[in-house]
Short mmCIF file of C-alpha atoms in Angstrom, two decimals:
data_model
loop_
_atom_site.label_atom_id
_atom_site.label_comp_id
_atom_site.label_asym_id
_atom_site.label_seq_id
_atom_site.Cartn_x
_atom_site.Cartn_y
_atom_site.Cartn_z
CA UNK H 1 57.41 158.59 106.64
CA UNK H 2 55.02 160.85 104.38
CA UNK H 3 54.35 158.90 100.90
CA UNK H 4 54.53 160.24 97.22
CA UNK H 5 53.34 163.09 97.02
CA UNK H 6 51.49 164.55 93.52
CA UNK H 7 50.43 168.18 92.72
CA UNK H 8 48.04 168.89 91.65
CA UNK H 9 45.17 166.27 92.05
CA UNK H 10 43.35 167.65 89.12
CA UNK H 11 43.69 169.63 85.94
CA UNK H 12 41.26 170.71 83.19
CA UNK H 13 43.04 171.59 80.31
CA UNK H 14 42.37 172.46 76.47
CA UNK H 15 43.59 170.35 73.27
CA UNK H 16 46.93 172.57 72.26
CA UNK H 17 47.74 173.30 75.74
CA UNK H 18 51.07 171.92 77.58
CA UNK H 19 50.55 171.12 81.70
CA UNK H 20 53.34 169.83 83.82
CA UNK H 21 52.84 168.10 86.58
CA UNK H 22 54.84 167.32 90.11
CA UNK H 23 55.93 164.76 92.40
CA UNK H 24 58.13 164.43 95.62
CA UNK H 25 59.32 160.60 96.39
CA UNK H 26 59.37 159.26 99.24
CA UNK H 27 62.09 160.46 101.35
CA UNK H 28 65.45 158.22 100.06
CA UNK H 29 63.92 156.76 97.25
CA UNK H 30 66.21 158.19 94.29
CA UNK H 31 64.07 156.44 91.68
CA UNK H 32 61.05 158.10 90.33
CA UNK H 33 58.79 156.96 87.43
CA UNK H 34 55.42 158.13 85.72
CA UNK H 35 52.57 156.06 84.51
CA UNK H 36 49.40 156.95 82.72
CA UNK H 37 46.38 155.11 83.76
CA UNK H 38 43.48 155.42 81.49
CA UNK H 39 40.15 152.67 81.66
CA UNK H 40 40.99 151.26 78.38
CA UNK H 41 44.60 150.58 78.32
CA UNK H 42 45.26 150.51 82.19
CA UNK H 43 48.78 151.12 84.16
CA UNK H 44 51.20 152.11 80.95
CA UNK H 45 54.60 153.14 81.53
CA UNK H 46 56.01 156.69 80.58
CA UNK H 47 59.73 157.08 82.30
CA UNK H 48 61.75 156.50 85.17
CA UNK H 49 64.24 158.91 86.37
CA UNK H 50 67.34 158.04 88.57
CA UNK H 51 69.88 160.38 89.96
CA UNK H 52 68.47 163.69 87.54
CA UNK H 53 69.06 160.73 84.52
CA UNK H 54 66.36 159.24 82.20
CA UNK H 55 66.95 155.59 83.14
CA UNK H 56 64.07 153.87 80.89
CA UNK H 57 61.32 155.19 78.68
CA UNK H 58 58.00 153.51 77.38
CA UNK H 59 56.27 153.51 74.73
CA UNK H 60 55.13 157.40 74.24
CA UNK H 61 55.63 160.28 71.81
CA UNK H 62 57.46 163.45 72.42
CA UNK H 63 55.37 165.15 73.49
CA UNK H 64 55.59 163.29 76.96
CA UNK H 65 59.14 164.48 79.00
CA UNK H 66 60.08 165.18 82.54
CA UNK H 67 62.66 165.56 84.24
CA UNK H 68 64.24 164.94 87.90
CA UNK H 69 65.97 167.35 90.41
CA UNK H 70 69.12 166.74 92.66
CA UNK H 71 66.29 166.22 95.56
CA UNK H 72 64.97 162.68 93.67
CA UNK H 73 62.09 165.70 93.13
CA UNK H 74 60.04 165.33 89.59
CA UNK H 75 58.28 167.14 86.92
CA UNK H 76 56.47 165.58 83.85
CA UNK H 77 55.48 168.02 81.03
CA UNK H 78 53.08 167.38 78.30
CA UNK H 79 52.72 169.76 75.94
CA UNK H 80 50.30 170.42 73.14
CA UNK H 81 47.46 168.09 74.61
CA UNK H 82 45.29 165.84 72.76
CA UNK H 83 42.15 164.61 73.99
CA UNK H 84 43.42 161.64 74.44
CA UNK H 85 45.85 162.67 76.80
CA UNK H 86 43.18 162.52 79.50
CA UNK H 87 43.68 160.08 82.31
CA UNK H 88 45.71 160.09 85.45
CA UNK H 89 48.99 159.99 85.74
CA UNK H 90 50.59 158.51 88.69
CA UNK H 91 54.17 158.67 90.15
CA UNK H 92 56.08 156.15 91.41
CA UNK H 93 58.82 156.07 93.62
CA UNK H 94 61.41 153.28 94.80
CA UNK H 95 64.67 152.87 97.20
CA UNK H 96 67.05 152.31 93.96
CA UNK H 97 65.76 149.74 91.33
CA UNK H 98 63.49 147.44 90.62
CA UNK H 99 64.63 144.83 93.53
CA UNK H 100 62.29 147.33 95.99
CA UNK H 101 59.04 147.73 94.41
CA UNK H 102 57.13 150.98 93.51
CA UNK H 103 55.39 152.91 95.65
CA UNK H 104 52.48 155.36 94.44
CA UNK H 105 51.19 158.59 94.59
CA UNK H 106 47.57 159.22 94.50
CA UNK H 107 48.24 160.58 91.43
CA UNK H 108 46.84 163.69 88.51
CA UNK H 109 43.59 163.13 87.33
CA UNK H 110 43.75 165.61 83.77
CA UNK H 111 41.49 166.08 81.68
CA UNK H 112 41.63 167.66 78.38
CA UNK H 113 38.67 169.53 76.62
CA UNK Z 1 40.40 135.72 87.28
CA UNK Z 2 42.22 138.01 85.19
CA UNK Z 3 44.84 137.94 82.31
CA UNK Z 4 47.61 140.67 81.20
CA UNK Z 5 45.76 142.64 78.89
CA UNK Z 6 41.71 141.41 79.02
CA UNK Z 7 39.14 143.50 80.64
CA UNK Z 8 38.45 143.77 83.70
CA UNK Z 9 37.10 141.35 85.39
CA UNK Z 10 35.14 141.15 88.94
CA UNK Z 11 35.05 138.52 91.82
CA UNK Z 12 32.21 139.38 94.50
CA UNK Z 13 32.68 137.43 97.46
CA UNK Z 14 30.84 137.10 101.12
CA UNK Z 15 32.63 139.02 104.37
CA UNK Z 16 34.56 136.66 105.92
CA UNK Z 17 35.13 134.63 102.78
CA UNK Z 18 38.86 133.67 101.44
CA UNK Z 19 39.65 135.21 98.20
CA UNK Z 20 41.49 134.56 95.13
CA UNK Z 21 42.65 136.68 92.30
CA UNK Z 22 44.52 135.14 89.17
CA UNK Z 23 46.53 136.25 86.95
CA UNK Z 24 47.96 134.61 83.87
CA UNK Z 25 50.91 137.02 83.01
CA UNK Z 26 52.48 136.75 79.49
CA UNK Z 27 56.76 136.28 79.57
CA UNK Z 28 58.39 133.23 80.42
CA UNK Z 29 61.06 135.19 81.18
CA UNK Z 30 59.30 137.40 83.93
CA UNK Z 31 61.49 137.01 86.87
CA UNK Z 32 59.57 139.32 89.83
CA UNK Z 33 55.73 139.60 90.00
CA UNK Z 34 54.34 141.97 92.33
CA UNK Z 35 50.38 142.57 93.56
CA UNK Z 36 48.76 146.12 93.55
CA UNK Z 37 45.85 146.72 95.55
CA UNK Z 38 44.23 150.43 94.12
CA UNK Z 39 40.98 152.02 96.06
CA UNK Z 40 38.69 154.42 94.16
CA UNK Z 41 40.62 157.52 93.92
CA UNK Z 42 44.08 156.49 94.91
CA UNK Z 43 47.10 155.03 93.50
CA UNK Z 44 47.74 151.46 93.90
CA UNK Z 45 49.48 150.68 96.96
CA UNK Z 46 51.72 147.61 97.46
CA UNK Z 47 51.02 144.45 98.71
CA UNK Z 48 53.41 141.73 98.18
CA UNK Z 49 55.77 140.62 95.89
CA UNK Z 50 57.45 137.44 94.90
CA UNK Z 51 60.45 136.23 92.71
CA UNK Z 52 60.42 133.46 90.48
CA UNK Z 53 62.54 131.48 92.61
CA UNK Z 54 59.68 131.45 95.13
CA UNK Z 55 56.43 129.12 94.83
CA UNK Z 56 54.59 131.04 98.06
CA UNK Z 57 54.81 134.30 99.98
CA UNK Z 58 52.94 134.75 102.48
CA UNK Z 59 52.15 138.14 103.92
CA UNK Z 60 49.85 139.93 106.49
CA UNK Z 61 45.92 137.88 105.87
CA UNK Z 62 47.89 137.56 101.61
CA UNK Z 63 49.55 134.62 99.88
CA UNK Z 64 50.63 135.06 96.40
CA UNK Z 65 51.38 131.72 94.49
CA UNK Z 66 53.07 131.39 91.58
CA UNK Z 67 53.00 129.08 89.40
CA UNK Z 68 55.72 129.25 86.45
CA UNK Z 69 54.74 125.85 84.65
CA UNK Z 70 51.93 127.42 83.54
CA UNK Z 71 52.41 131.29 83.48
CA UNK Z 72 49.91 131.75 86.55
CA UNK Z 73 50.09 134.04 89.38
CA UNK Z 74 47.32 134.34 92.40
CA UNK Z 75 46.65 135.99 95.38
CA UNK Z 76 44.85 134.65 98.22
CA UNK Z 77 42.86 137.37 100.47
CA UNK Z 78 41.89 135.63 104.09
CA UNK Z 79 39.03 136.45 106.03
CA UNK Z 80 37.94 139.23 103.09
CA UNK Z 81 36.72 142.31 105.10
CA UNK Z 82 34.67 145.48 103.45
CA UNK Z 83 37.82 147.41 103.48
CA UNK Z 84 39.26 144.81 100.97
CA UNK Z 85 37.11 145.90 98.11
CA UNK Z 86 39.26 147.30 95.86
CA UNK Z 87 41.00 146.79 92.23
CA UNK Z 88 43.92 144.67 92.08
CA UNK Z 89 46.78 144.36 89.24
CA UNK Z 90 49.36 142.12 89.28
CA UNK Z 91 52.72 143.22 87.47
CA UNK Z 92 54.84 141.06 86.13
CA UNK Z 93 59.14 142.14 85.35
CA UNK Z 94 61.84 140.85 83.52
CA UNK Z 95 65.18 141.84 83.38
CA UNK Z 96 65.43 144.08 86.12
CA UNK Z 97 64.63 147.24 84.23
CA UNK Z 98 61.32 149.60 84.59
CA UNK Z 99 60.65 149.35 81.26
CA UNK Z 100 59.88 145.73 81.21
CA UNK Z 101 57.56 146.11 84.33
CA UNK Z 102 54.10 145.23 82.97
CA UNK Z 103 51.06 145.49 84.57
CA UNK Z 104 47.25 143.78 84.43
CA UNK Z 105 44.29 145.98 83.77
CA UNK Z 106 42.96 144.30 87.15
CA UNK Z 107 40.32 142.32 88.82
CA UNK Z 108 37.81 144.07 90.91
CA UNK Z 109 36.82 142.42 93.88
CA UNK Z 110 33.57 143.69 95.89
CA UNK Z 111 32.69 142.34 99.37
CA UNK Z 112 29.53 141.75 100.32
CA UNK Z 113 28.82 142.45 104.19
#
């Protein structure tokens, strides 16, 4: 079974841009969530989608949104970066909740300039 | 050993040596604690979880303890090859919901051959 799957790998991107960013679950996992992993605050938690709904959302400004597809598929946009923005950001997937635990993609590494 | 929030700490150990990783995690009310191993350049992949009706799990070469009188969480490598040498997070949930899934900044652990 292939795993979670994250395009593109990397980004370079300038402050005042937007960049969206993709990942396919693992095939009949219907929950997907985002994460931003930088070296000074480690694994912080954007959103989960389930079923094309926002389920749960952390901690982060508008700027941050996504969005799910009727194929468990997902996008997360961010739009006019900050430098600050850079770090990766890693997508999650699970069977249905959080009594199966989260698998990973290899995640975005982006970088904003 | 490693707390929810600190830096990150590193444990070196000899091939062949047992491991162990700590973790103090922070909510008396966590309920489902799950280890993260993550290589350079990947996301962190799974390795074991356990509930907090659970003292022990024991996995493939892993054993995570738990230890809720005290707020402590470890996990026990076996026989620590080269290959184990990684970052590992533990993550710590309550409730049942995403949002409440917190995780470590991590411990890295480097095997000597």
């Amino acid at each position: 079974k292939a795993g979670v799957t994250q395009t593109p790998r990397y980004l370079i991107k300038t402050r005042g841009q937007q960049v969206t960013l993709s990942c396919s679950p693992i095939s009949g996992h219907r929950s997907v969530s985002w994460y931003q992993q930088t070296p000074g605050q480690g694994l912080q938690f954007l959103f989960e989608y389930f079923s094309e709904t926002q389920r749960n959302k952390g901690n982060f400004p508008g700027r941050f949104s996504g969005r799910q597809f009727s194929n468990s598929r997902s996008e997360m946009n961010v739009s006019t970066l900050e430098l600050g923005d850079s770090a990766l950001y890693l997508c999650a997937s699970s069977f249905l909740d959080m009594n199966s635990p989260l698998h990973f993609g290899n995640g975005t590494r982006l970088t904003v300039t | 050993g490693e707390s929810v929030g600190l830096h990150l700490p590193t444990l070196s150990v000899q091939e062949g040596d047992n491991s162990i990783i700590n973790c103090a995690y922070s909510n008396s009310a966590s309920d489902y604690f799950i280890w993260y191993k993550q290589e350079s350049g990947k996301g962190p992949q799974f390795i074991i979880d356990i509930r907090s009706n659970m003292d022990k799990r024991q996995g493939q070469r892993v054993t995570v303890l738990l230890n809720k009188t005290v707020k402590h969480l470890s996990l026990q490598i076996a026989a620590t090859q080269p290959g184990d040498s990684a970052v590992y997070f533990c993550a710590e949930l309550y409730g049942g919901s995403q949002g409440n899934l917190i995780f470590g900044k991590g411990t890295k652990l480097s095997v000597k051959p």
